[in-house]
Short mmCIF file of C-alpha atoms and ligand atoms in Angstrom, two decimals:
data_model
loop_
_atom_site.label_atom_id
_atom_site.label_comp_id
_atom_site.label_asym_id
_atom_site.label_seq_id
_atom_site.Cartn_x
_atom_site.Cartn_y
_atom_site.Cartn_z
CA UNK A 1 0.00 0.00 0.00
CA UNK A 2 1.29 3.38 -0.97
CA UNK A 3 0.89 6.08 1.64
CA UNK A 4 1.93 9.04 -0.48
CA UNK A 5 0.15 12.26 0.41
CA UNK A 6 -2.26 13.70 -2.15
CA UNK A 7 -0.63 16.43 -4.19
CA UNK A 8 -2.62 19.67 -4.04
CA UNK A 9 -1.93 20.97 -7.52
CA UNK A 10 -2.61 24.54 -8.49
CA UNK A 11 -6.12 24.49 -9.84
CA UNK A 12 -8.29 26.92 -11.72
CA UNK A 13 -12.00 26.44 -11.05
CA UNK A 14 -14.32 27.64 -13.80
CA UNK A 15 -17.78 28.58 -12.58
CA UNK A 16 -20.03 27.19 -15.29
CA UNK A 17 -22.93 29.55 -15.96
CA UNK A 18 -24.00 27.45 -18.96
CA UNK A 19 -21.86 28.80 -21.79
CA UNK A 20 -21.74 26.66 -24.89
CA UNK A 21 -18.00 27.35 -24.84
CA UNK A 22 -17.30 26.36 -21.25
CA UNK A 23 -15.43 23.18 -22.14
CA UNK A 24 -13.27 25.20 -24.51
CA UNK A 25 -12.25 27.49 -21.66
CA UNK A 26 -11.20 24.46 -19.60
CA UNK A 27 -9.27 23.06 -22.51
CA UNK A 28 -7.40 26.32 -23.19
CA UNK A 29 -6.45 26.59 -19.52
CA UNK A 30 -5.18 23.01 -19.45
CA UNK A 31 -3.27 23.54 -22.68
CA UNK A 32 -1.53 26.40 -20.86
CA UNK A 33 -0.44 23.90 -18.19
CA UNK A 34 -2.95 24.67 -15.44
CA UNK A 35 -5.43 22.13 -14.11
CA UNK A 36 -8.93 23.48 -14.89
CA UNK A 37 -12.10 22.19 -13.27
CA UNK A 38 -15.68 23.07 -14.17
CA UNK A 39 -17.74 23.68 -11.06
CA UNK A 40 -21.28 24.59 -10.11
CA UNK A 41 -21.55 28.41 -10.23
CA UNK A 42 -23.14 28.43 -6.78
CA UNK A 43 -20.17 26.69 -5.12
CA UNK A 44 -19.37 28.44 -1.86
CA UNK A 45 -16.19 30.46 -1.61
CA UNK A 46 -15.00 28.20 1.22
CA UNK A 47 -15.33 25.13 -1.02
CA UNK A 48 -13.46 26.83 -3.84
CA UNK A 49 -10.67 27.74 -1.45
CA UNK A 50 -10.12 24.05 -0.67
CA UNK A 51 -9.20 23.50 -4.33
CA UNK A 52 -6.11 25.68 -3.89
CA UNK A 53 -7.27 28.01 -6.68
CA UNK A 54 -4.56 29.93 -8.45
CA UNK A 55 -7.35 31.96 -10.07
CA UNK A 56 -11.04 31.63 -10.91
CA UNK A 57 -12.87 32.08 -14.21
CA UNK A 58 -16.56 32.94 -14.42
CA UNK A 59 -17.91 31.58 -17.71
CA UNK A 60 -20.46 33.06 -20.07
CA UNK A 61 -24.03 31.85 -20.06
CA UNK A 62 -27.42 32.30 -21.72
CA UNK A 63 -29.13 34.19 -18.88
CA UNK A 64 -29.53 37.91 -18.22
CA UNK A 65 -28.26 39.02 -14.84
CA UNK A 66 -31.40 41.09 -14.24
CA UNK A 67 -33.71 38.04 -14.55
CA UNK A 68 -35.02 36.86 -11.18
CA UNK A 69 -33.84 33.29 -11.72
CA UNK A 70 -30.45 34.21 -13.18
CA UNK A 71 -27.65 32.02 -11.82
CA UNK A 72 -25.42 33.83 -9.35
CA UNK A 73 -22.20 33.09 -7.57
CA UNK A 74 -21.20 33.41 -3.94
CA UNK A 75 -20.21 37.08 -3.45
CA UNK A 76 -17.49 35.98 -1.05
CA UNK A 77 -15.40 34.65 -3.91
CA UNK A 78 -14.37 38.28 -4.46
CA UNK A 79 -12.89 38.32 -0.96
CA UNK A 80 -10.68 35.27 -1.46
CA UNK A 81 -7.84 37.45 -2.73
CA UNK A 82 -7.61 35.20 -5.78
CA UNK A 83 -7.57 36.74 -9.30
CA UNK A 84 -10.90 36.34 -11.09
CA UNK A 85 -11.64 36.66 -14.80
CA UNK A 86 -15.28 37.08 -15.85
CA UNK A 87 -16.11 36.21 -19.44
CA UNK A 88 -19.30 37.64 -21.02
CA UNK A 89 -22.10 36.77 -18.55
CA UNK A 90 -19.34 36.11 -16.00
CA UNK A 91 -18.14 39.70 -16.40
CA UNK A 92 -21.71 41.01 -16.16
CA UNK A 93 -22.60 39.11 -12.99
CA UNK A 94 -19.35 40.19 -11.34
CA UNK A 95 -19.84 43.82 -12.37
CA UNK A 96 -23.37 43.73 -10.94
CA UNK A 97 -22.21 42.17 -7.66
CA UNK A 98 -19.36 44.68 -7.36
CA UNK A 99 -21.48 47.78 -7.92
CA UNK A 100 -21.82 48.12 -11.71
CA UNK A 101 -25.02 48.05 -13.83
CA UNK A 102 -25.98 45.69 -16.65
CA UNK A 103 -28.62 46.52 -19.27
CA UNK A 104 -29.86 45.26 -22.57
CA UNK A 105 -27.59 46.78 -25.24
CA UNK A 106 -29.05 49.04 -27.94
CA UNK A 107 -27.97 46.38 -30.35
CA UNK A 108 -26.80 42.82 -29.73
CA UNK A 109 -23.29 41.97 -30.82
CA UNK A 110 -22.86 38.54 -32.35
CA UNK A 111 -19.83 37.44 -34.31
CA UNK A 112 -16.62 39.26 -35.14
CA UNK A 113 -16.02 42.75 -33.72
CA UNK A 114 -13.03 45.07 -33.73
CA UNK A 115 -11.59 45.64 -30.27
CA UNK A 116 -9.58 48.74 -29.42
CA UNK A 117 -7.38 48.28 -26.38
CA UNK A 118 -6.71 51.32 -24.17
CA UNK A 119 -3.09 52.47 -24.23
CA UNK A 120 -2.84 52.55 -20.44
CA UNK A 121 -0.64 50.67 -17.98
CA UNK A 122 -3.82 49.24 -16.41
CA UNK A 123 -4.62 47.45 -19.69
CA UNK A 124 -1.17 45.89 -19.87
CA UNK A 125 -1.69 43.06 -17.43
CA UNK A 126 -4.40 41.47 -19.55
CA UNK A 127 -3.42 42.73 -22.99
CA UNK A 128 0.38 42.57 -23.15
CA UNK A 129 1.34 41.09 -26.52
CA UNK A 130 -2.12 41.78 -28.01
CA UNK A 131 -2.25 44.36 -30.87
CA UNK A 132 -4.00 47.65 -29.92
CA UNK A 133 -6.69 46.91 -32.50
CA UNK A 134 -7.69 43.28 -32.98
CA UNK A 135 -10.63 41.06 -33.86
CA UNK A 136 -12.63 39.40 -31.10
CA UNK A 137 -15.66 37.12 -31.06
CA UNK A 138 -18.76 38.50 -29.39
CA UNK A 139 -22.01 36.82 -28.47
CA UNK A 140 -24.14 39.00 -26.22
CA UNK A 141 -27.34 41.02 -26.05
CA UNK A 142 -26.72 42.58 -22.62
CA UNK A 143 -23.76 44.68 -21.64
CA UNK A 144 -22.28 46.39 -18.65
CA UNK A 145 -23.19 50.02 -19.19
CA UNK A 146 -22.53 51.79 -15.95
CA UNK A 147 -19.53 51.08 -13.82
CA UNK A 148 -19.09 52.23 -10.27
CA UNK A 149 -15.98 54.29 -9.59
CA UNK A 150 -14.31 51.09 -8.63
CA UNK A 151 -13.77 49.93 -12.23
CA UNK A 152 -11.49 50.93 -15.09
CA UNK A 153 -12.32 50.35 -18.74
CA UNK A 154 -9.58 48.52 -20.65
CA UNK A 155 -11.01 48.08 -24.15
CA UNK A 156 -14.02 48.89 -26.32
CA UNK A 157 -15.73 47.90 -29.57
CA UNK A 158 -17.98 50.08 -31.67
CA UNK A 159 -21.17 48.96 -29.89
CA UNK A 160 -19.72 48.04 -26.51
CA UNK A 161 -17.78 50.73 -24.72
CA UNK A 162 -16.90 48.40 -21.84
CA UNK A 163 -15.58 45.37 -23.68
CA UNK A 164 -12.89 44.73 -21.04
CA UNK A 165 -12.68 46.06 -17.49
CA UNK A 166 -10.74 45.68 -14.27
CA UNK A 167 -11.47 46.52 -10.67
CA UNK A 168 -9.36 49.25 -9.09
CA UNK A 169 -8.58 47.52 -5.82
CA UNK A 170 -9.50 43.85 -6.27
CA UNK A 171 -7.86 41.38 -8.66
CA UNK A 172 -10.97 41.19 -10.85
CA UNK A 173 -10.87 41.40 -14.67
CA UNK A 174 -13.74 41.08 -17.12
CA UNK A 175 -14.00 40.62 -20.87
CA UNK A 176 -17.23 40.88 -22.81
CA UNK A 177 -15.72 38.95 -25.75
CA UNK A 178 -14.84 35.24 -25.83
CA UNK A 179 -11.06 34.74 -25.61
CA UNK A 180 -11.48 30.94 -25.65
CA UNK A 181 -12.73 30.60 -29.24
CA UNK A 182 -10.41 30.45 -32.24
CA UNK A 183 -12.29 33.37 -33.84
CA UNK A 184 -10.58 35.59 -31.25
CA UNK A 185 -7.08 35.28 -32.72
CA UNK A 186 -5.29 36.74 -29.69
CA UNK A 187 -7.66 35.19 -27.13
CA UNK A 188 -5.06 32.61 -26.15
CA UNK A 189 -2.68 35.45 -25.25
CA UNK A 190 -5.36 37.13 -23.10
CA UNK A 191 -5.94 33.87 -21.20
CA UNK A 192 -2.21 33.28 -20.88
CA UNK A 193 -1.74 36.81 -19.50
CA UNK A 194 -4.46 36.13 -16.98
CA UNK A 195 -2.88 32.83 -15.93
CA UNK A 196 0.78 33.83 -15.87
CA UNK A 197 0.96 37.62 -15.37
CA UNK A 198 -2.06 37.97 -13.11
CA UNK A 199 -2.52 34.61 -11.37
CA UNK A 200 1.24 33.88 -11.41
CA UNK A 201 0.51 30.27 -12.28
CA UNK A 202 3.52 28.02 -12.73
CA UNK A 203 1.90 26.17 -15.63
CA UNK A 204 3.36 22.82 -14.69
CA UNK A 205 0.27 20.66 -15.24
CA UNK A 206 1.20 18.02 -17.83
CA UNK A 207 -0.10 14.63 -18.82
CA UNK A 208 2.87 12.99 -17.09
CA UNK A 209 2.02 14.75 -13.82
CA UNK A 210 -1.56 13.69 -14.28
CA UNK A 211 -0.46 10.10 -14.74
CA UNK A 212 1.75 10.11 -11.66
CA UNK A 213 -0.89 11.78 -9.49
CA UNK A 214 -3.56 9.35 -10.69
CA UNK A 215 -1.34 6.37 -10.04
CA UNK A 216 -0.89 7.56 -6.46
CA UNK A 217 -4.61 8.17 -6.10
CA UNK A 218 -5.52 4.73 -7.46
CA UNK A 219 -3.07 3.05 -5.06
CA UNK A 220 -4.50 5.03 -2.17
CA UNK A 221 -8.08 4.15 -3.06
CA UNK A 222 -7.55 0.47 -3.79
CA UNK A 223 -4.86 -0.56 -1.32
CA UNK A 224 -4.38 -4.30 -1.72
CA UNK A 225 -7.89 -4.84 -3.14
CA UNK A 226 -8.76 -6.39 -6.48
CA UNK A 227 -10.15 -4.27 -9.30
CA UNK A 228 -12.30 -5.41 -12.20
CA UNK A 229 -12.32 -3.39 -15.39
CA UNK A 230 -14.73 -3.96 -18.25
CA UNK A 231 -13.03 -3.43 -21.59
CA UNK A 232 -15.19 -2.38 -24.50
CA UNK A 233 -12.57 -2.17 -27.22
CA UNK A 234 -12.85 1.62 -27.09
CA UNK A 235 -10.15 4.07 -26.06
CA UNK A 236 -11.60 5.15 -22.70
CA UNK A 237 -11.78 1.75 -21.04
CA UNK A 238 -8.45 0.79 -22.64
CA UNK A 239 -6.68 3.83 -21.18
CA UNK A 240 -8.35 3.35 -17.79
CA UNK A 241 -7.18 -0.29 -17.73
CA UNK A 242 -3.62 0.54 -18.79
CA UNK A 243 -3.39 3.29 -16.17
CA UNK A 244 -4.77 1.12 -13.38
CA UNK A 245 -2.47 -1.69 -14.42
CA UNK A 246 0.48 0.69 -14.17
CA UNK A 247 -0.68 1.53 -10.64
CA UNK A 248 -1.55 -1.88 -9.21
CA UNK A 249 -0.32 -4.52 -11.68
CA UNK A 250 -1.70 -8.00 -11.03
CA UNK A 251 -4.46 -6.69 -8.72
CA UNK A 252 -6.35 -5.79 -11.91
CA UNK A 253 -8.54 -8.23 -13.83
CA UNK A 254 -10.12 -7.12 -17.12
CA UNK A 255 -13.30 -8.52 -18.57
CA UNK A 256 -14.06 -8.28 -22.27
CA UNK A 257 -17.47 -9.43 -23.40
CA UNK A 258 -17.53 -10.62 -26.99
CA UNK A 259 -21.18 -9.99 -27.79
CA UNK A 260 -20.87 -10.95 -31.45
CA UNK A 261 -21.63 -7.34 -32.40
CA UNK A 262 -18.02 -6.19 -32.68
CA UNK A 263 -16.05 -4.84 -35.60
CA UNK A 264 -13.75 -7.12 -37.56
CA UNK A 265 -10.76 -8.35 -35.51
CA UNK A 266 -11.77 -6.27 -32.50
CA UNK A 267 -11.56 -9.15 -30.05
CA UNK A 268 -8.14 -10.21 -31.39
CA UNK A 269 -6.77 -6.69 -31.05
CA UNK A 270 -7.96 -6.42 -27.43
CA UNK A 271 -6.44 -9.83 -26.67
CA UNK A 272 -3.12 -9.06 -28.24
CA UNK A 273 -2.81 -5.65 -26.60
CA UNK A 274 -3.89 -6.51 -23.10
CA UNK A 275 -2.90 -10.14 -22.71
CA UNK A 276 0.18 -10.38 -24.91
CA UNK A 277 1.59 -6.87 -24.67
CA UNK A 278 0.61 -5.60 -21.20
CA UNK A 279 0.34 -9.08 -19.58
CA UNK A 280 -2.92 -8.10 -17.93
CA UNK A 281 -5.14 -10.81 -16.47
CA UNK A 282 -7.82 -10.72 -19.20
CA UNK A 283 -11.04 -12.77 -19.22
CA UNK A 284 -12.74 -12.90 -22.60
CA UNK A 285 -16.34 -14.04 -22.39
CA UNK A 286 -17.69 -15.55 -25.56
CA UNK A 287 -21.32 -14.47 -25.32
CA UNK A 288 -22.20 -14.22 -29.00
CA UNK A 289 -24.91 -16.90 -28.83
CA UNK A 290 -26.51 -15.33 -25.80
CA UNK A 291 -26.73 -11.88 -27.41
CA UNK A 292 -27.87 -13.13 -30.79
CA UNK A 293 -30.60 -15.28 -29.34
CA UNK A 294 -31.81 -12.36 -27.19
CA UNK A 295 -31.95 -10.24 -30.34
CA UNK A 296 -33.66 -12.82 -32.54
CA UNK A 297 -36.53 -11.29 -34.49
CA UNK A 298 -36.05 -7.84 -32.92
CA UNK A 299 -35.91 -4.89 -35.32
CA UNK A 300 -36.90 -1.89 -33.20
CA UNK A 301 -33.73 0.12 -32.31
CA UNK A 302 -34.57 1.04 -28.71
CA UNK A 303 -35.66 -2.54 -28.06
CA UNK A 304 -32.30 -3.72 -29.40
CA UNK A 305 -30.52 -1.33 -27.04
CA UNK A 306 -32.54 -2.48 -24.03
CA UNK A 307 -31.93 -6.15 -24.72
CA UNK A 308 -28.22 -5.62 -25.31
CA UNK A 309 -27.91 -3.53 -22.13
CA UNK A 310 -29.63 -6.23 -20.12
CA UNK A 311 -27.65 -9.09 -21.65
CA UNK A 312 -24.44 -7.19 -20.99
CA UNK A 313 -25.22 -6.70 -17.32
CA UNK A 314 -26.16 -10.40 -16.95
CA UNK A 315 -22.98 -11.64 -18.62
CA UNK A 316 -20.72 -9.17 -16.86
CA UNK A 317 -22.25 -9.89 -13.48
CA UNK A 318 -21.85 -13.63 -13.95
CA UNK A 319 -18.21 -13.28 -14.88
CA UNK A 320 -17.49 -10.73 -12.14
CA UNK A 321 -18.91 -13.11 -9.53
CA UNK A 322 -16.24 -15.65 -10.42
CA UNK A 323 -13.59 -13.14 -9.32
CA UNK A 324 -14.13 -13.68 -5.64
CA UNK A 325 -12.15 -11.00 -3.91
CA UNK A 326 -13.05 -8.13 -6.26
CA UNK A 327 -14.23 -5.00 -4.46
CA UNK A 328 -13.66 -2.32 -7.07
CA UNK A 329 -15.02 -1.69 -10.53
CA UNK A 330 -13.03 0.54 -12.89
CA UNK A 331 -14.83 2.67 -15.44
CA UNK A 332 -13.58 4.95 -18.20
CA UNK A 333 -15.93 7.79 -17.28
CA UNK A 334 -14.75 11.05 -18.87
CA UNK A 335 -15.18 14.65 -17.84
CA UNK A 336 -17.98 15.44 -20.31
CA UNK A 337 -19.91 12.41 -18.95
CA UNK A 338 -19.48 13.74 -15.43
CA UNK A 339 -20.69 17.17 -16.43
CA UNK A 340 -23.57 15.94 -18.55
CA UNK A 341 -24.78 13.28 -16.16
CA UNK A 342 -26.31 16.13 -14.23
CA UNK A 343 -24.03 17.51 -11.63
CA UNK A 344 -27.05 19.59 -12.27
CA UNK A 345 -25.96 22.93 -13.48
CA UNK A 346 -27.33 24.46 -16.62
CA UNK A 347 -27.29 21.51 -18.87
CA UNK A 348 -30.14 19.51 -20.25
CA UNK A 349 -29.59 16.90 -22.91
CA UNK A 350 -32.65 15.66 -24.72
CA UNK A 351 -32.68 11.91 -24.49
CA UNK A 352 -32.81 11.23 -28.20
CA UNK A 353 -31.38 7.73 -27.98
CA UNK A 354 -31.26 5.44 -25.03
CA UNK A 355 -27.52 4.97 -24.79
CA UNK A 356 -25.95 1.87 -23.43
CA UNK A 357 -22.32 1.96 -22.37
CA UNK A 358 -19.99 -0.34 -20.53
CA UNK A 359 -20.11 2.48 -17.99
CA UNK A 360 -23.79 1.80 -17.44
CA UNK A 361 -23.43 -1.02 -14.95
CA UNK A 362 -25.98 -0.85 -12.16
CA UNK A 363 -25.02 0.13 -8.63
CA UNK A 364 -26.54 -3.12 -7.31
CA UNK A 365 -23.38 -4.93 -8.43
CA UNK A 366 -22.09 -3.54 -5.18
CA UNK A 367 -18.64 -2.44 -6.28
CA UNK A 368 -16.85 0.70 -5.30
CA UNK A 369 -16.06 2.67 -8.47
CA UNK A 370 -12.59 3.58 -9.64
CA UNK A 371 -12.83 6.31 -12.28
CA UNK A 372 -9.35 7.65 -12.99
CA UNK A 373 -10.32 9.59 -16.14
CA UNK A 374 -13.11 11.66 -14.57
CA UNK A 375 -11.16 14.87 -15.05
CA UNK A 376 -10.13 14.38 -18.67
CA UNK A 377 -11.50 15.34 -22.05
CA UNK A 378 -11.34 12.84 -24.90
CA UNK A 379 -8.26 14.33 -26.54
CA UNK A 380 -6.50 14.31 -23.17
CA UNK A 381 -7.40 10.63 -22.72
CA UNK A 382 -5.81 9.94 -26.07
CA UNK A 383 -2.64 11.78 -25.04
CA UNK A 384 -2.57 9.76 -21.83
CA UNK A 385 -3.03 6.56 -23.86
CA UNK A 386 0.05 7.48 -25.87
CA UNK A 387 2.05 8.23 -22.72
CA UNK A 388 1.02 4.80 -21.39
CA UNK A 389 2.20 3.10 -24.57
CA UNK A 390 -1.11 1.88 -25.98
CA UNK A 391 -0.93 1.05 -29.70
CA UNK A 392 -1.73 3.98 -31.96
CA UNK A 393 -4.72 2.40 -33.73
CA UNK A 394 -6.34 1.76 -30.36
CA UNK A 395 -5.67 5.26 -29.06
CA UNK A 396 -7.10 6.89 -32.17
CA UNK A 397 -9.94 4.47 -32.82
CA UNK A 398 -13.24 6.15 -33.64
CA UNK A 399 -15.94 5.88 -30.99
CA UNK A 400 -18.11 2.80 -31.31
CA UNK A 401 -21.57 2.61 -29.75
CA UNK A 402 -22.18 0.20 -26.87
CA UNK A 403 -24.81 -1.78 -28.86
CA UNK A 404 -22.19 -2.16 -31.58
CA UNK A 405 -23.14 -3.41 -35.01
CA UNK A 406 -26.69 -4.11 -33.81
CA UNK A 407 -27.58 -0.47 -34.54
CA UNK A 408 -25.77 -0.56 -37.88
CA UNK A 409 -27.42 -3.75 -39.04
CA UNK A 410 -30.81 -2.22 -39.77
CA UNK A 411 -33.66 -4.65 -39.34
CA UNK A 412 -33.18 -8.16 -38.09
CA UNK A 413 -29.84 -9.25 -36.70
CA UNK A 414 -28.42 -12.54 -37.88
CA UNK A 415 -24.88 -13.87 -37.87
CA UNK A 416 -24.77 -13.81 -41.70
CA UNK A 417 -25.89 -10.20 -41.92
CA UNK A 418 -23.38 -9.20 -39.22
CA UNK A 419 -20.55 -10.96 -41.07
CA UNK A 420 -21.43 -9.17 -44.29
CA UNK A 421 -21.57 -5.81 -42.51
CA UNK A 422 -18.24 -6.47 -40.76
CA UNK A 423 -16.54 -7.20 -44.07
CA UNK A 424 -17.95 -4.11 -45.78
CA UNK A 425 -17.03 -1.98 -42.77
CA UNK A 426 -13.47 -3.30 -42.82
CA UNK A 427 -13.04 -2.47 -46.51
CA UNK A 428 -14.30 1.08 -45.95
CA UNK A 429 -11.98 1.58 -42.98
CA UNK A 430 -8.97 0.12 -44.77
CA UNK A 431 -9.41 2.55 -47.65
CA UNK A 432 -9.98 5.59 -45.42
CA UNK A 433 -6.87 4.71 -43.40
CA UNK A 434 -4.85 4.15 -46.59
CA UNK A 435 -5.97 7.58 -47.87
CA UNK A 436 -4.70 9.15 -44.63
CA UNK A 437 -8.18 10.40 -43.73
CA UNK A 438 -9.02 8.29 -40.68
CA UNK A 439 -7.93 10.84 -38.09
CA UNK A 440 -9.62 13.77 -39.78
CA UNK A 441 -12.99 12.02 -39.75
CA UNK A 442 -14.81 11.54 -36.46
CA UNK A 443 -16.68 8.35 -37.26
CA UNK A 444 -16.52 6.24 -40.39
CA UNK A 445 -18.53 3.06 -40.79
CA UNK A 446 -20.77 0.93 -42.96
CA UNK A 447 -24.47 0.27 -42.40
CA UNK A 448 -26.35 -2.73 -43.74
CA UNK A 449 -29.78 -1.75 -45.00
CA UNK A 450 -32.85 -3.99 -44.95
CA UNK A 451 -33.33 -3.30 -48.64
CA UNK A 452 -32.69 -5.53 -51.63
CA UNK A 453 -31.67 -4.05 -54.92
CA UNK A 454 -31.06 -5.39 -58.41
CA UNK A 455 -27.58 -5.81 -59.86
CA UNK A 456 -26.30 -7.37 -63.05
CA UNK A 457 -23.06 -9.25 -62.68
CA UNK A 458 -21.81 -10.84 -65.87
CA UNK A 459 -24.98 -12.17 -67.40
CA UNK A 460 -26.61 -12.84 -64.06
CA UNK A 461 -29.21 -10.72 -62.46
CA UNK A 462 -28.98 -10.65 -58.67
CA UNK A 463 -31.19 -9.19 -56.00
CA UNK A 464 -29.01 -8.42 -53.00
CA UNK A 465 -28.67 -6.06 -50.03
CA UNK A 466 -27.49 -2.46 -50.03
CA UNK A 467 -24.63 -1.06 -47.96
CA UNK A 468 -24.68 2.58 -46.87
CA UNK A 469 -21.39 4.29 -46.05
CA UNK A 470 -21.46 6.92 -43.32
CA UNK A 471 -18.54 9.17 -42.47
CA UNK A 472 -18.89 12.31 -40.39
CA UNK A 473 -16.73 15.19 -39.21
CA UNK A 474 -17.50 16.34 -35.69
CA UNK A 475 -15.72 17.61 -32.65
CA UNK A 476 -18.35 16.89 -30.03
CA UNK A 477 -20.70 14.35 -31.69
CA UNK A 478 -23.62 16.62 -30.79
CA UNK A 479 -23.50 18.12 -34.25
CA UNK A 480 -21.80 16.60 -37.26
CA UNK A 481 -21.44 17.06 -40.97
CA UNK A 482 -20.92 14.36 -43.57
CA UNK A 483 -17.27 14.03 -44.57
CA UNK A 484 -16.43 15.33 -48.02
CA UNK A 485 -14.51 12.17 -48.92
CA UNK A 486 -12.82 12.22 -52.33
CA UNK A 487 -14.88 10.64 -55.13
CA UNK A 488 -12.08 8.31 -56.15
CA UNK A 489 -11.87 6.98 -52.61
CA UNK A 490 -15.63 6.35 -52.56
CA UNK A 491 -15.34 4.71 -55.98
CA UNK A 492 -12.61 2.36 -54.72
CA UNK A 493 -14.62 1.41 -51.64
CA UNK A 494 -17.77 0.79 -53.65
CA UNK A 495 -15.97 -1.28 -56.24
CA UNK A 496 -14.19 -3.39 -53.60
CA UNK A 497 -17.39 -4.01 -51.64
CA UNK A 498 -19.44 -5.21 -54.60
CA UNK A 499 -16.59 -7.22 -56.09
CA UNK A 500 -15.08 -8.76 -52.99
CA UNK A 501 -18.28 -9.45 -51.10
CA UNK A 502 -20.38 -10.41 -54.11
CA UNK A 503 -23.61 -10.49 -52.11
CA UNK A 504 -23.90 -6.69 -52.01
CA UNK A 505 -25.60 -5.21 -55.03
CA UNK A 506 -25.29 -1.51 -54.34
CA UNK A 507 -23.31 0.97 -52.23
CA UNK A 508 -24.63 4.42 -51.27
CA UNK A 509 -23.01 7.33 -49.41
CA UNK A 510 -24.97 9.12 -46.67
CA UNK A 511 -24.90 12.91 -47.15
CA UNK A 512 -27.03 13.92 -44.16
CA UNK A 513 -25.78 16.34 -41.52
CA UNK A 514 -26.63 16.14 -37.80
CA UNK A 515 -29.03 17.67 -37.06
CA UNK A 516 -31.34 16.45 -38.38
CA UNK A 517 -29.84 13.02 -39.08
CA UNK A 518 -28.22 11.32 -36.12
CA UNK A 519 -24.77 9.83 -36.65
CA UNK A 520 -25.96 6.25 -36.26
CA UNK A 521 -28.82 5.14 -38.47
CA UNK A 522 -30.73 3.67 -35.54
P1 XMP B 601 -26.13 9.75 -32.57
O1 XMP B 601 -26.43 8.57 -33.43
O2 XMP B 601 -27.10 9.93 -31.45
O3 XMP B 601 -24.75 9.40 -31.88
O4 XMP B 601 -25.91 11.00 -33.36
C1 XMP B 601 -23.92 10.29 -31.18
C2 XMP B 601 -22.73 9.48 -30.68
O5 XMP B 601 -23.20 8.49 -29.75
C3 XMP B 601 -22.90 7.20 -30.23
N1 XMP B 601 -24.04 6.35 -29.89
C4 XMP B 601 -24.03 5.50 -28.86
N2 XMP B 601 -23.07 5.22 -27.96
N3 XMP B 601 -24.50 3.68 -26.94
C5 XMP B 601 -23.30 4.28 -27.02
O6 XMP B 601 -22.43 3.96 -26.22
C6 XMP B 601 -25.53 3.92 -27.80
O7 XMP B 601 -26.61 3.33 -27.69
C7 XMP B 601 -25.28 4.88 -28.81
N4 XMP B 601 -26.03 5.39 -29.83
C8 XMP B 601 -25.24 6.28 -30.47
C9 XMP B 601 -22.66 7.33 -31.71
O8 XMP B 601 -21.82 6.30 -32.22
C10 XMP B 601 -22.03 8.71 -31.78
O9 XMP B 601 -20.66 8.64 -31.43
#
């Protein structure tokens, strides 16, 4: 058992008032080497203090500060003596709490605006290295329009005379524009100035530190106990397993359920990575028959998801019970999952599809959870995967839904249809990888349609199924656009699928964006 003390790293809490850009703020701060955490905007000053904050950022948000139900923050945060940067709504709420006035602007300001920075020493702290006239991205209807004597104006645009401000005696700064978006070309510099010149951050947060700190934390949590980790074939559970293995070695047992709904060679790649390369105790459960018989005759997508979710829990539970001394269950929960699973503040996600993940194991299994990736975004998990030495194709693998090929095999699921889909999918992936386009697309896959179509091959007329190709570009999977893949690549894929598989008569390419079309067909 490792008794190392927890490291209290310098942290920058971001009070999340519901901005669509809040995750970008966190990312920019982390890229600058400071650990950023999104927190409930109502968090008490005393709680924030425990995080050892080097500074605090108040995010933007959709509300108006003069609405009765507008989210507010604890006024005492301004007495912590810690530098605070308010962005958009965050600047407005702070100005209001510190004696300023916020009103609806004569005109809203959305999109690019020209910012003129005051040539004063007071503006230097935030704007050193930023040209005196520069483009910024605005998105606001309200604005601060009367400041108490306590504030100084630092910059203005044509419609917003107080586009950046600072308090005379407290370390508070506010910007009406969004420094975190790429449309504000010098926004990174503004954030850096805040972190380094104003907060005096050391900027030492790196993936290696994260790995070392997590290893210590895992050892502290688990002691000599045994941990089970469900592998899904995806990057999150793979990175969680590799990290936990680095921390506790043979105390980890991984379970991989082969549900018969996997991509081509997926099981083999998990086996070779985890068993052969990392020498992890890996149990592979061959549950194909169980899943396929549960799905027999089922065509309704949500019904498929429910049955798969239930079968997964049954199989996993059975296997887990054979590992007698296991007390902990590891999950690859990521930061966006933590935020979206309703820590409650300002986020509602319409439940369009009933998702099933390996993460969705019920509490009744009775394990204590180990979730070492709870603080990370997806790209950070990938970086950690590389640091841990996971193979590149596994680290960069596109996300794959929990119900697997069941939601890409439209209509009834049979072994034959799944095999056909797997082969078509593999051809598509091979060609996209060979064209060097795999990493620039977010998800690329084949879908087997429940449609027959006529083809003439030689002198024979055939009546065979249709394969749809789907490839999307997306950064958050909430919105997506179809990938503009080169025609000759699509031609090669189509020709290979109809020629090599023979039982496919037609290949079509899906050109639907999300919204309205979801990424998966079901
Ligand atoms: P949609 O199809 O809703 O997908 O645009 C958005 C993202 O979610 C994935 N997806 C799922 N993931 N269980 C999962 O674990 C599911 O049931 C499920 N359905 C969709 C999809 O692949 C995409 O990345």
